[in-house]
Amino acid sequence: NNVVRQGIVGSDQLPNVLSDDPALPGAEDATVTPISAAALIVAELRDVLADDADGNDEATPGDTLEYVAVIRNRGNKGAQGVIYRNALPAEVLRTGTPVATTQGTVTSGNDTADRTVVVDVGAVAVDEPVEIRYRVTIDPALPPTARSITNQGVVATTSSDDVSTDDPDTPAAADPTITPIRADVVIYTTLRDYLWSDADNNRRISPGDILLYRLDLYNFGLRTADEARINMSESQRLALVSGTVQSSGGTVTVGNAAGDNHITIEFDAIAAGAHVVVTFRMEVGDVTGLQSIAMQTWTRYLAPDASVFTVFSDDPDTALIGDPTVSALFTTQPPVVSYLPLLWTERGD
């Protein structure tokens, strides 16, 4: 029903940059063009500090957040049977303020005991957005170890796959909405995979192909992460392509020398609000007997109170948080149609 395209710009000095669909709120969305009569649902979820109970201009326990979900149909046909659902994070409580929607019926969420907000939106016409608003209170009894609230809604229709909401305040697509609390450090990383070089031109991942990985690291918090380090261990099935590790910040201490098989990038500090981009390439080795290969990085840092934290990268293409990035392998004809972007450059590599 759709043609999905995304370009990439690379250099020998900087990490690769993805093209963006300017019609969407994020900064790195693929451009989707409908080629037949079909709906195309996109959704975003924004967090707003609605009531700052202690007046410190920061989200802290006891404050009230307002979530604003916007559902759009960017296809060329109306979407039917649209339902918005948001399972509320454990760190928040529903307030007595009713759920407000510009269209449809609220079927769950108006009782303070409700843990899920559900709105039966109905039909969504092309280019006629639906806005849903609801408020929550950050649990006053949160333990001191609670540092952020992660929330993501889901939009279901009768004619297409479920769509996860996107945080419009970040460049990444379909990422959860993260609210820092207690003015702390909140590190979140995503790891995406791309088929960079298809050695045998079979349009699937197989031995000899080159995968491009892109890591996006965000500090959503209001404090600096000190002595941070991004790590990637050696892989038994993937070989690091020498000289391809590029980072928009920090220093690549391991990964670009001949014979390096793992990656280490060190930072003196990662400031509040910072966004770091890292790209690297891996050559596919022997994958006999495997149906997929997984890759995951981890970031270790010091919080302001000298506590040490470790954060694992997240595959943004799944609903899970903190899961490895999995690439499907097909050594024979695939049983279903699968999409993984194939990227070309001016140099032809």
Tab-separated table of C-alpha atoms in Angstrom, residues 134-284:
chain	number	residue	atom	x	y	z
A	134	TYR	CA	-5.549	13.404	30.196
A	135	ARG	CA	-3.776	14.214	33.427
A	136	VAL	CA	-1.825	12.131	35.913
A	137	THR	CA	-0.135	12.841	39.225
A	138	ILE	CA	3.413	11.689	39.816
A	139	ASP	CA	3.106	9.326	42.779
A	140	PRO	CA	4.185	11.258	45.911
A	141	ALA	CA	5.409	7.972	47.410
A	142	LEU	CA	7.959	7.236	44.672
A	143	PRO	CA	11.238	5.869	46.055
A	144	PRO	CA	14.386	8.003	45.651
A	145	THR	CA	15.679	5.546	43.030
A	146	ALA	CA	12.899	6.516	40.581
A	147	ARG	CA	14.476	8.860	38.034
A	148	SER	CA	12.124	8.998	35.055
A	149	ILE	CA	8.688	8.071	33.718
A	150	THR	CA	8.462	6.234	30.401
A	151	ASN	CA	5.122	6.255	28.606
A	152	GLN	CA	3.931	5.172	25.161
A	153	GLY	CA	0.438	4.808	23.755
A	154	VAL	CA	-0.776	2.448	21.035
A	155	VAL	CA	-3.245	3.117	18.227
A	156	ALA	CA	-5.102	0.152	16.741
A	157	THR	CA	-7.286	0.067	13.630
A	158	THR	CA	-9.301	-2.609	11.876
A	159	SER	CA	-7.259	-2.319	8.680
A	160	SER	CA	-3.590	-2.020	9.692
A	161	ASP	CA	-0.989	-2.954	12.277
A	162	ASP	CA	-0.841	-1.233	15.655
A	163	VAL	CA	1.059	2.069	15.748
A	164	SER	CA	3.083	3.197	18.780
A	165	THR	CA	3.108	6.866	19.721
A	166	ASP	CA	6.171	9.009	19.071
A	167	ASP	CA	7.766	11.616	21.308
A	168	PRO	CA	7.671	14.709	19.052
A	169	ASP	CA	10.330	16.449	21.152
A	170	THR	CA	13.096	14.088	19.968
A	171	PRO	CA	14.469	13.382	16.458
A	172	ALA	CA	13.884	9.633	16.771
A	173	ALA	CA	10.744	8.069	15.310
A	174	ALA	CA	8.262	6.031	17.375
A	175	ASP	CA	10.227	6.478	20.594
A	176	PRO	CA	8.533	6.537	24.013
A	177	THR	CA	7.850	9.775	25.865
A	178	ILE	CA	10.273	10.045	28.776
A	179	THR	CA	9.798	12.518	31.628
A	180	PRO	CA	12.762	13.084	33.979
A	181	ILE	CA	11.868	13.407	37.647
A	182	ARG	CA	13.826	14.810	40.570
A	183	ALA	CA	15.971	16.795	38.083
A	184	ASP	CA	18.255	13.819	37.586
A	185	VAL	CA	20.217	12.257	34.733
A	186	VAL	CA	18.030	10.220	32.362
A	187	ILE	CA	20.011	8.400	29.663
A	188	TYR	CA	18.117	6.654	26.863
A	189	THR	CA	19.716	5.028	23.807
A	190	THR	CA	18.302	3.517	20.625
A	191	LEU	CA	20.124	1.249	18.173
A	192	ARG	CA	18.866	0.897	14.584
A	193	ASP	CA	20.093	-1.469	11.871
A	194	TYR	CA	20.355	-0.841	8.116
A	195	LEU	CA	21.513	-3.012	5.217
A	196	TRP	CA	24.416	-0.868	4.001
A	197	SER	CA	25.986	-3.183	1.399
A	198	ASP	CA	24.199	-6.174	-0.134
A	199	ALA	CA	27.173	-8.182	-1.425
A	200	ASP	CA	25.145	-10.790	-3.318
A	201	ASN	CA	22.274	-8.446	-4.290
A	202	ASN	CA	19.635	-10.758	-2.836
A	203	ARG	CA	18.038	-7.935	-0.796
A	204	ARG	CA	18.316	-9.857	2.449
A	205	ILE	CA	20.944	-10.178	5.148
A	206	SER	CA	23.456	-12.913	4.359
A	207	PRO	CA	27.195	-13.628	4.808
A	208	GLY	CA	29.436	-10.937	3.338
A	209	ASP	CA	26.842	-8.172	3.642
A	210	ILE	CA	27.597	-4.999	5.589
A	211	LEU	CA	25.185	-3.716	8.235
A	212	LEU	CA	25.154	-0.098	9.346
A	213	TYR	CA	24.224	0.504	12.980
A	214	ARG	CA	23.185	3.903	14.297
A	215	LEU	CA	23.120	4.622	18.023
A	216	ASP	CA	21.259	7.687	19.310
A	217	LEU	CA	21.968	8.622	22.927
A	218	TYR	CA	19.831	11.201	24.733
A	219	ASN	CA	20.147	12.748	28.163
A	220	PHE	CA	16.513	13.606	28.869
A	221	GLY	CA	17.369	14.627	32.419
A	222	LEU	CA	18.213	17.998	33.918
A	223	ARG	CA	21.665	17.063	35.226
A	224	THR	CA	24.987	16.080	33.641
A	225	ALA	CA	26.144	12.463	33.343
A	226	ASP	CA	29.843	12.284	34.249
A	227	GLU	CA	32.549	9.848	33.116
A	228	ALA	CA	30.217	8.203	30.610
A	229	ARG	CA	31.279	5.326	28.389
A	230	ILE	CA	29.495	3.644	25.478
A	231	ASN	CA	30.471	0.000	24.963
A	232	MET	CA	29.838	-2.719	22.401
A	233	SER	CA	31.248	-6.205	22.953
A	234	GLU	CA	32.792	-8.469	20.355
A	235	SER	CA	30.259	-10.388	18.254
A	236	GLN	CA	30.793	-13.986	17.182
A	237	ARG	CA	28.734	-13.523	14.008
A	238	LEU	CA	29.569	-9.947	13.037
A	239	ALA	CA	32.978	-8.406	12.344
A	240	LEU	CA	33.571	-4.718	13.014
A	241	VAL	CA	34.643	-2.892	9.845
A	242	SER	CA	37.811	-1.029	10.769
A	243	GLY	CA	37.689	2.758	10.665
A	244	THR	CA	33.896	3.079	10.487
A	245	VAL	CA	33.135	4.094	14.086
A	246	GLN	CA	32.064	7.751	14.106
A	247	SER	CA	30.664	9.710	17.045
A	248	SER	CA	29.305	13.241	17.291
A	249	GLY	CA	30.742	13.525	20.800
A	250	GLY	CA	33.317	11.986	23.085
A	251	THR	CA	36.420	10.083	21.984
A	252	VAL	CA	36.490	6.730	20.189
A	253	THR	CA	39.194	4.951	22.177
A	254	VAL	CA	38.584	1.467	20.757
A	255	GLY	CA	37.040	0.517	17.424
A	256	ASN	CA	38.909	2.271	14.629
A	257	ALA	CA	42.300	0.586	14.838
A	258	ALA	CA	43.173	-2.457	12.750
A	259	GLY	CA	42.179	-5.595	14.622
A	260	ASP	CA	39.678	-3.905	16.947
A	261	ASN	CA	36.658	-6.142	17.472
A	262	HIS	CA	34.716	-4.105	20.017
A	263	ILE	CA	33.864	-0.433	20.613
A	264	THR	CA	34.519	1.960	23.476
A	265	ILE	CA	33.625	5.661	23.355
A	266	GLU	CA	34.492	7.805	26.368
A	267	PHE	CA	32.993	11.123	27.512
A	268	ASP	CA	34.105	13.467	30.258
A	269	ALA	CA	30.449	14.465	30.586
A	270	ILE	CA	27.118	14.281	28.745
A	271	ALA	CA	25.187	17.465	29.413
A	272	ALA	CA	21.473	17.709	30.124
A	273	GLY	CA	19.542	17.767	26.861
A	274	ALA	CA	22.469	16.357	24.871
A	275	HIS	CA	21.990	14.139	21.812
A	276	VAL	CA	24.929	11.995	20.680
A	277	VAL	CA	24.949	10.057	17.396
A	278	VAL	CA	27.242	7.067	16.815
A	279	THR	CA	27.418	5.003	13.620
A	280	PHE	CA	29.482	1.918	12.804
A	281	ARG	CA	29.466	-0.937	10.286
A	282	MET	CA	29.603	-4.684	10.803
A	283	GLU	CA	30.272	-7.431	8.248
A	284	VAL	CA	28.034	-10.494	8.462
